[in-house]
PDB file of C-alpha atoms in Angstrom:
ATOM      1  CA  MET A   1      -0.144  -0.061  -0.020  1.00  0.00           C
ATOM      2  CA  HIS A   2       2.793   2.318   0.541  1.00  0.00           C
ATOM      3  CA  SER A   3       4.251   2.476  -2.825  1.00  0.00           C
ATOM      4  CA  LEU A   4       0.829   3.340  -4.079  1.00  0.00           C
ATOM      5  CA  PHE A   5       0.902   6.276  -1.904  1.00  0.00           C
ATOM      6  CA  LEU A   6       4.197   7.060  -3.321  1.00  0.00           C
ATOM      7  CA  TYR A   7       3.143   6.818  -6.744  1.00  0.00           C
ATOM      8  CA  VAL A   8       0.255   9.118  -6.150  1.00  0.00           C
ATOM      9  CA  GLY A   9       2.397  11.580  -4.536  1.00  0.00           C
ATOM     10  CA  LEU A  10       4.345  11.590  -7.422  1.00  0.00           C
ATOM     11  CA  TYR A  11       1.451  12.062  -9.941  1.00  0.00           C
ATOM     12  CA  LEU A  12       0.492  15.160  -7.857  1.00  0.00           C
ATOM     13  CA  CYS A  13       3.664  16.827  -8.635  1.00  0.00           C
ATOM     14  CA  PHE A  14       3.458  15.753 -12.176  1.00  0.00           C
ATOM     15  CA  LEU A  15      -0.157  17.476 -11.837  1.00  0.00           C
ATOM     16  CA  MET A  16       1.559  20.380 -10.072  1.00  0.00           C
ATOM     17  CA  VAL A  17       3.869  21.043 -12.972  1.00  0.00           C
ATOM     18  CA  LEU A  18       1.044  21.375 -15.258  1.00  0.00           C
ATOM     19  CA  SER A  19      -0.678  24.102 -13.195  1.00  0.00           C
ATOM     20  CA  LEU A  20       2.752  25.824 -12.716  1.00  0.00           C
ATOM     21  CA  TYR A  21       2.511  26.194 -16.544  1.00  0.00           C
ATOM     22  CA  ARG A  22      -0.500  28.233 -15.976  1.00  0.00           C
ATOM     23  CA  GLY A  23       1.112  30.182 -13.358  1.00  0.00           C
ATOM     24  CA  VAL A  24       4.091  31.125 -15.549  1.00  0.00           C
ATOM     25  CA  ALA A  25       2.294  31.577 -18.758  1.00  0.00           C
ATOM     26  CA  GLY A  26      -0.781  33.127 -17.519  1.00  0.00           C
ATOM     27  CA  PRO A  27      -1.876  35.970 -19.900  1.00  0.00           C
ATOM     28  CA  THR A  28      -3.039  37.789 -17.022  1.00  0.00           C
ATOM     29  CA  VAL A  29      -2.127  38.216 -13.363  1.00  0.00           C
ATOM     30  CA  VAL A  30      -5.348  36.791 -12.193  1.00  0.00           C
ATOM     31  CA  ASP A  31      -4.564  33.601 -14.497  1.00  0.00           C
ATOM     32  CA  ARG A  32      -1.840  33.140 -12.325  1.00  0.00           C
ATOM     33  CA  LEU A  33      -3.636  33.427  -9.092  1.00  0.00           C
ATOM     34  CA  ILE A  34      -5.570  30.394 -10.602  1.00  0.00           C
ATOM     35  CA  GLY A  35      -2.318  28.319 -10.897  1.00  0.00           C
ATOM     36  CA  VAL A  36      -0.891  29.060  -7.760  1.00  0.00           C
ATOM     37  CA  ASN A  37      -4.301  28.542  -5.909  1.00  0.00           C
ATOM     38  CA  ALA A  38      -4.368  25.222  -7.633  1.00  0.00           C
ATOM     39  CA  ILE A  39      -0.669  23.932  -6.542  1.00  0.00           C
ATOM     40  CA  GLY A  40      -1.513  25.519  -2.972  1.00  0.00           C
ATOM     41  CA  SER A  41      -4.473  22.812  -2.802  1.00  0.00           C
ATOM     42  CA  LYS A  42      -2.512  20.032  -4.194  1.00  0.00           C
ATOM     43  CA  THR A  43       0.293  20.518  -1.551  1.00  0.00           C
ATOM     44  CA  VAL A  44      -2.145  20.381   1.270  1.00  0.00           C
ATOM     45  CA  VAL A  45      -3.345  16.875  -0.006  1.00  0.00           C
ATOM     46  CA  LEU A  46       0.359  15.923  -1.028  1.00  0.00           C
ATOM     47  CA  LEU A  47       1.700  17.004   2.863  1.00  0.00           C
ATOM     48  CA  VAL A  48      -0.977  14.400   4.133  1.00  0.00           C
ATOM     49  CA  LEU A  49       0.355  11.806   1.642  1.00  0.00           C
ATOM     50  CA  ILE A  50       3.842  12.094   2.736  1.00  0.00           C
ATOM     51  CA  GLY A  51       2.869  12.057   6.206  1.00  0.00           C
ATOM     52  CA  LEU A  52       1.373   8.800   5.602  1.00  0.00           C
ATOM     53  CA  LEU A  53       4.515   7.885   3.914  1.00  0.00           C
ATOM     54  CA  TYR A  54       6.606   8.607   7.035  1.00  0.00           C
ATOM     55  CA  ASP A  55       3.882   7.140   9.523  1.00  0.00           C
ATOM     56  CA  ARG A  56       3.843  10.100  11.380  1.00  0.00           C
ATOM     57  CA  ILE A  57       0.592  11.361  10.089  1.00  0.00           C
ATOM     58  CA  ASP A  58      -0.423  13.267  13.270  1.00  0.00           C
ATOM     59  CA  MET A  59       2.386  15.849  12.754  1.00  0.00           C
ATOM     60  CA  PHE A  60       1.778  16.418   9.046  1.00  0.00           C
ATOM     61  CA  VAL A  61      -1.734  16.884   9.698  1.00  0.00           C
ATOM     62  CA  ASP A  62      -1.411  20.024  11.593  1.00  0.00           C
ATOM     63  CA  ILE A  63       1.116  20.836   8.568  1.00  0.00           C
ATOM     64  CA  ALA A  64      -1.305  20.181   6.057  1.00  0.00           C
ATOM     65  CA  LEU A  65      -3.966  22.347   8.068  1.00  0.00           C
ATOM     66  CA  ALA A  66      -1.816  25.257   8.460  1.00  0.00           C
ATOM     67  CA  TYR A  67      -0.626  25.466   5.014  1.00  0.00           C
ATOM     68  CA  ALA A  68      -4.506  25.448   3.715  1.00  0.00           C
ATOM     69  CA  MET A  69      -4.945  28.359   5.931  1.00  0.00           C
ATOM     70  CA  LEU A  70      -1.847  29.849   4.493  1.00  0.00           C
ATOM     71  CA  ASN A  71      -2.863  29.398   0.894  1.00  0.00           C
ATOM     72  CA  PHE A  72      -6.341  30.783   1.397  1.00  0.00           C
ATOM     73  CA  ILE A  73      -4.945  33.997   3.083  1.00  0.00           C
ATOM     74  CA  ALA A  74      -2.325  34.127   0.670  1.00  0.00           C
ATOM     75  CA  VAL A  75      -4.986  34.020  -2.376  1.00  0.00           C
ATOM     76  CA  LEU A  76      -7.544  36.506  -0.777  1.00  0.00           C
ATOM     77  CA  GLY A  77      -4.490  38.988  -0.428  1.00  0.00           C
ATOM     78  CA  ALA A  78      -3.275  38.359  -3.777  1.00  0.00           C
ATOM     79  CA  SER A  79      -6.796  38.969  -5.324  1.00  0.00           C
ATOM     80  CA  ARG A  80      -7.612  42.036  -3.400  1.00  0.00           C
ATOM     81  CA  TYR A  81      -4.197  43.419  -4.367  1.00  0.00           C
ATOM     82  CA  PHE A  82      -5.111  43.027  -7.939  1.00  0.00           C
ATOM     83  CA  GLN A  83      -8.228  44.537  -8.508  1.00  0.00           C
ATOM     84  CA  LYS A  84      -6.793  47.799  -9.756  1.00  0.00           C
ATOM     85  CA  ARG A  85      -5.998  47.450 -13.678  1.00  0.00           C
ATOM     86  CA  LYS A  86      -2.189  47.714 -12.711  1.00  0.00           C
ATOM     87  CA  GLY A  87      -0.192  44.920 -14.303  1.00  0.00           C
ATOM     88  CA  LEU A  88      -3.333  43.292 -15.598  1.00  0.00           C
ATOM     89  CA  TYR A  89      -2.873  44.028 -19.391  1.00  0.00           C
ATOM     90  CA  GLU A  90       0.260  43.992 -21.542  1.00  0.00           C
ATOM     91  CA  GLU A  91      -1.795  45.506 -24.355  1.00  0.00           C
ATOM     92  CA  PRO A  92      -4.091  48.482 -24.028  1.00  0.00           C
ATOM     93  CA  PRO A  93      -7.263  47.307 -21.659  1.00  0.00           C
ATOM     94  CA  TYR A  94     -10.020  45.726 -23.875  1.00  0.00           C
ATOM     95  CA  LYS A  95     -12.714  48.203 -24.968  1.00  0.00           C
TER      96      LYS A  95
ATOM     97  CA  MET B   1      -8.671  -6.217   2.618  1.00  0.00           C
ATOM     98  CA  VAL B   2     -11.637  -4.334   1.845  1.00  0.00           C
ATOM     99  CA  LEU B   3     -10.347  -1.602   3.477  1.00  0.00           C
ATOM    100  CA  ASN B   4      -7.643  -1.194   0.981  1.00  0.00           C
ATOM    101  CA  GLY B   5     -10.229  -1.733  -2.203  1.00  0.00           C
ATOM    102  CA  VAL B   6     -12.025   1.326  -0.724  1.00  0.00           C
ATOM    103  CA  VAL B   7      -8.916   3.509  -0.218  1.00  0.00           C
ATOM    104  CA  MET B   8      -7.837   2.445  -3.486  1.00  0.00           C
ATOM    105  CA  VAL B   9     -11.065   3.476  -5.223  1.00  0.00           C
ATOM    106  CA  LEU B  10     -11.450   6.731  -3.540  1.00  0.00           C
ATOM    107  CA  MET B  11      -7.876   7.596  -4.267  1.00  0.00           C
ATOM    108  CA  PHE B  12      -8.324   7.095  -7.911  1.00  0.00           C
ATOM    109  CA  CYS B  13     -11.644   8.910  -7.968  1.00  0.00           C
ATOM    110  CA  GLY B  14      -9.478  11.620  -6.332  1.00  0.00           C
ATOM    111  CA  LEU B  15      -6.873  11.412  -8.904  1.00  0.00           C
ATOM    112  CA  VAL B  16      -9.590  11.551 -11.942  1.00  0.00           C
ATOM    113  CA  PHE B  17     -10.619  15.047 -10.472  1.00  0.00           C
ATOM    114  CA  PHE B  18      -7.287  16.404  -9.733  1.00  0.00           C
ATOM    115  CA  THR B  19      -6.275  15.366 -13.528  1.00  0.00           C
ATOM    116  CA  GLY B  20      -9.765  16.885 -14.688  1.00  0.00           C
ATOM    117  CA  GLY B  21      -9.365  20.220 -13.036  1.00  0.00           C
ATOM    118  CA  GLY B  22      -5.544  20.282 -13.950  1.00  0.00           C
ATOM    119  CA  ILE B  23      -6.029  19.720 -17.720  1.00  0.00           C
ATOM    120  CA  GLY B  24      -9.292  22.104 -17.545  1.00  0.00           C
ATOM    121  CA  ILE B  25      -7.414  25.030 -16.127  1.00  0.00           C
ATOM    122  CA  LEU B  26      -4.589  24.636 -18.804  1.00  0.00           C
ATOM    123  CA  ARG B  27      -7.388  24.270 -22.017  1.00  0.00           C
ATOM    124  CA  PHE B  28     -10.131  26.801 -21.369  1.00  0.00           C
ATOM    125  CA  PRO B  29     -10.191  29.615 -23.525  1.00  0.00           C
ATOM    126  CA  ASP B  30     -10.582  32.377 -20.794  1.00  0.00           C
ATOM    127  CA  PHE B  31      -9.955  33.632 -17.442  1.00  0.00           C
ATOM    128  CA  TYR B  32     -13.497  33.097 -16.361  1.00  0.00           C
ATOM    129  CA  THR B  33     -13.920  29.670 -17.508  1.00  0.00           C
ATOM    130  CA  ARG B  34     -10.533  28.516 -16.080  1.00  0.00           C
ATOM    131  CA  LEU B  35     -11.615  29.466 -12.710  1.00  0.00           C
ATOM    132  CA  HIS B  36     -14.717  26.894 -13.260  1.00  0.00           C
ATOM    133  CA  PRO B  37     -12.255  23.695 -13.027  1.00  0.00           C
ATOM    134  CA  ALA B  38      -9.893  25.243 -10.282  1.00  0.00           C
ATOM    135  CA  GLY B  39     -12.632  25.577  -7.850  1.00  0.00           C
ATOM    136  CA  LYS B  40     -14.201  22.047  -8.377  1.00  0.00           C
ATOM    137  CA  LEU B  41     -10.528  20.568  -8.446  1.00  0.00           C
ATOM    138  CA  ASP B  42      -9.710  22.020  -4.821  1.00  0.00           C
ATOM    139  CA  THR B  43     -12.957  20.823  -3.114  1.00  0.00           C
ATOM    140  CA  LEU B  44     -14.152  17.670  -4.601  1.00  0.00           C
ATOM    141  CA  GLY B  45     -10.412  16.163  -5.331  1.00  0.00           C
ATOM    142  CA  SER B  46      -9.072  16.789  -1.777  1.00  0.00           C
ATOM    143  CA  LEU B  47     -12.416  15.497  -0.344  1.00  0.00           C
ATOM    144  CA  LEU B  48     -12.102  11.981  -1.910  1.00  0.00           C
ATOM    145  CA  MET B  49      -8.093  11.978  -1.500  1.00  0.00           C
ATOM    146  CA  MET B  50      -8.688  12.918   2.175  1.00  0.00           C
ATOM    147  CA  THR B  51     -11.422  10.249   3.088  1.00  0.00           C
ATOM    148  CA  SER B  52      -9.199   8.118   1.496  1.00  0.00           C
ATOM    149  CA  VAL B  53      -6.256   8.629   3.834  1.00  0.00           C
ATOM    150  CA  ALA B  54      -8.324   9.070   6.730  1.00  0.00           C
ATOM    151  CA  ILE B  55     -10.033   5.126   6.064  1.00  0.00           C
ATOM    152  CA  PHE B  56      -6.525   3.972   5.577  1.00  0.00           C
ATOM    153  CA  ASN B  57      -5.714   5.821   8.925  1.00  0.00           C
ATOM    154  CA  LEU B  58      -8.214   3.772  10.653  1.00  0.00           C
ATOM    155  CA  HIS B  59      -6.650   0.251  10.091  1.00  0.00           C
ATOM    156  CA  GLU B  60      -6.295  -0.100  14.040  1.00  0.00           C
ATOM    157  CA  ILE B  61      -9.026   1.517  15.802  1.00  0.00           C
ATOM    158  CA  THR B  62      -7.358   3.619  18.652  1.00  0.00           C
ATOM    159  CA  LEU B  63      -8.302   7.054  19.842  1.00  0.00           C
ATOM    160  CA  SER B  64      -5.147   8.659  18.312  1.00  0.00           C
ATOM    161  CA  ASN B  65      -5.730   7.083  14.930  1.00  0.00           C
ATOM    162  CA  ALA B  66      -9.590   8.308  15.290  1.00  0.00           C
ATOM    163  CA  LEU B  67      -8.455  11.899  16.062  1.00  0.00           C
ATOM    164  CA  THR B  68      -6.179  11.955  13.577  1.00  0.00           C
ATOM    165  CA  SER B  69      -8.748  10.904  11.207  1.00  0.00           C
ATOM    166  CA  LEU B  70     -11.064  13.458  12.324  1.00  0.00           C
ATOM    167  CA  LYS B  71      -8.594  16.314  11.869  1.00  0.00           C
ATOM    168  CA  ILE B  72      -8.009  15.302   8.039  1.00  0.00           C
ATOM    169  CA  MET B  73     -11.805  15.652   8.040  1.00  0.00           C
ATOM    170  CA  LEU B  74     -11.161  18.978   9.680  1.00  0.00           C
ATOM    171  CA  ILE B  75      -9.240  19.914   6.366  1.00  0.00           C
ATOM    172  CA  VAL B  76     -11.660  18.989   4.182  1.00  0.00           C
ATOM    173  CA  VAL B  77     -14.104  20.842   5.697  1.00  0.00           C
ATOM    174  CA  PHE B  78     -11.918  24.047   5.973  1.00  0.00           C
ATOM    175  CA  VAL B  79     -11.123  23.417   2.046  1.00  0.00           C
ATOM    176  CA  PHE B  80     -14.692  23.264   1.321  1.00  0.00           C
ATOM    177  CA  ILE B  81     -15.550  26.655   3.246  1.00  0.00           C
ATOM    178  CA  SER B  82     -12.087  28.222   2.029  1.00  0.00           C
ATOM    179  CA  SER B  83     -11.745  27.094  -1.853  1.00  0.00           C
ATOM    180  CA  PRO B  84     -15.011  28.742  -3.233  1.00  0.00           C
ATOM    181  CA  THR B  85     -14.506  32.024  -1.268  1.00  0.00           C
ATOM    182  CA  ALA B  86     -10.828  31.819  -2.502  1.00  0.00           C
ATOM    183  CA  THR B  87     -12.371  31.386  -6.129  1.00  0.00           C
ATOM    184  CA  HIS B  88     -14.987  33.980  -5.781  1.00  0.00           C
ATOM    185  CA  ALA B  89     -12.097  36.643  -4.729  1.00  0.00           C
ATOM    186  CA  ILE B  90     -10.251  35.986  -7.592  1.00  0.00           C
ATOM    187  CA  MET B  91     -13.298  36.100  -9.753  1.00  0.00           C
ATOM    188  CA  ASP B  92     -14.208  39.491  -7.971  1.00  0.00           C
ATOM    189  CA  ALA B  93     -10.460  40.647  -8.621  1.00  0.00           C
ATOM    190  CA  GLY B  94     -10.947  39.908 -12.198  1.00  0.00           C
ATOM    191  CA  VAL B  95     -14.478  41.689 -12.736  1.00  0.00           C
ATOM    192  CA  ARG B  96     -13.315  44.983 -10.623  1.00  0.00           C
ATOM    193  CA  ALA B  97     -10.036  45.032 -12.830  1.00  0.00           C
ATOM    194  CA  GLY B  98     -12.739  44.990 -15.973  1.00  0.00           C
ATOM    195  CA  LEU B  99     -11.506  41.434 -17.869  1.00  0.00           C
ATOM    196  CA  ARG B 100     -14.280  41.026 -20.582  1.00  0.00           C
ATOM    197  CA  PRO B 101     -15.693  37.668 -20.498  1.00  0.00           C
ATOM    198  CA  TRP B 102     -14.848  35.686 -23.513  1.00  0.00           C
ATOM    199  CA  GLU B 103     -17.258  34.973 -26.517  1.00  0.00           C
ATOM    200  CA  LYS B 104     -17.154  32.381 -29.338  1.00  0.00           C
ATOM    201  CA  GLY B 105     -14.869  33.477 -31.941  1.00  0.00           C
ATOM    202  CA  MET B 106     -12.916  35.872 -29.741  1.00  0.00           C
ATOM    203  CA  PRO B 107      -8.979  34.753 -29.958  1.00  0.00           C
ATOM    204  CA  ARG B 108      -8.044  32.624 -26.659  1.00  0.00           C
ATOM    205  CA  GLY B 109      -7.765  34.971 -24.093  1.00  0.00           C
TER     206      GLY B 109
END
């Protein structure tokens, strides 16, 4: 069973690289927010899986909970910051 | 043995939703459409994966294992509350910044 969790964790890392592409190449800055939010939520699940692999599940559950909260606050802060038009368009705004 | 089967099935369902969400974030043409799978990916994918880990954790029913599984469920509840709110905040940032939604025929935004 442990190898199953290892391969699932590796597959999650591969999915993270996919959403990292959206984070890097996202045309607008709010697209990058989507990529970062997706990576953050995958990290929470990955942390619990790693806890399972190391057989110290209760320690890693707390870390995963703290990371989930941190990810939530970071996304809220970033979205509140990017409301103005600053840095949203490379070309002139859509009209 | 049944327990491992349940864990495997839940784990693969969670992976299906994570993959669907991941591909949806890449392929959808516009910011607003990409937000749709992003919200779904967080909640349902982590629900399935976390319940499978919690069930796997309940192999030997001791108090500490039960409490740890309860805490894993607490993470799921928190993600269920926080992920839609975060997605809404991102969408709100996009709307306030004047990002126009994509119509058919427009180039990929």
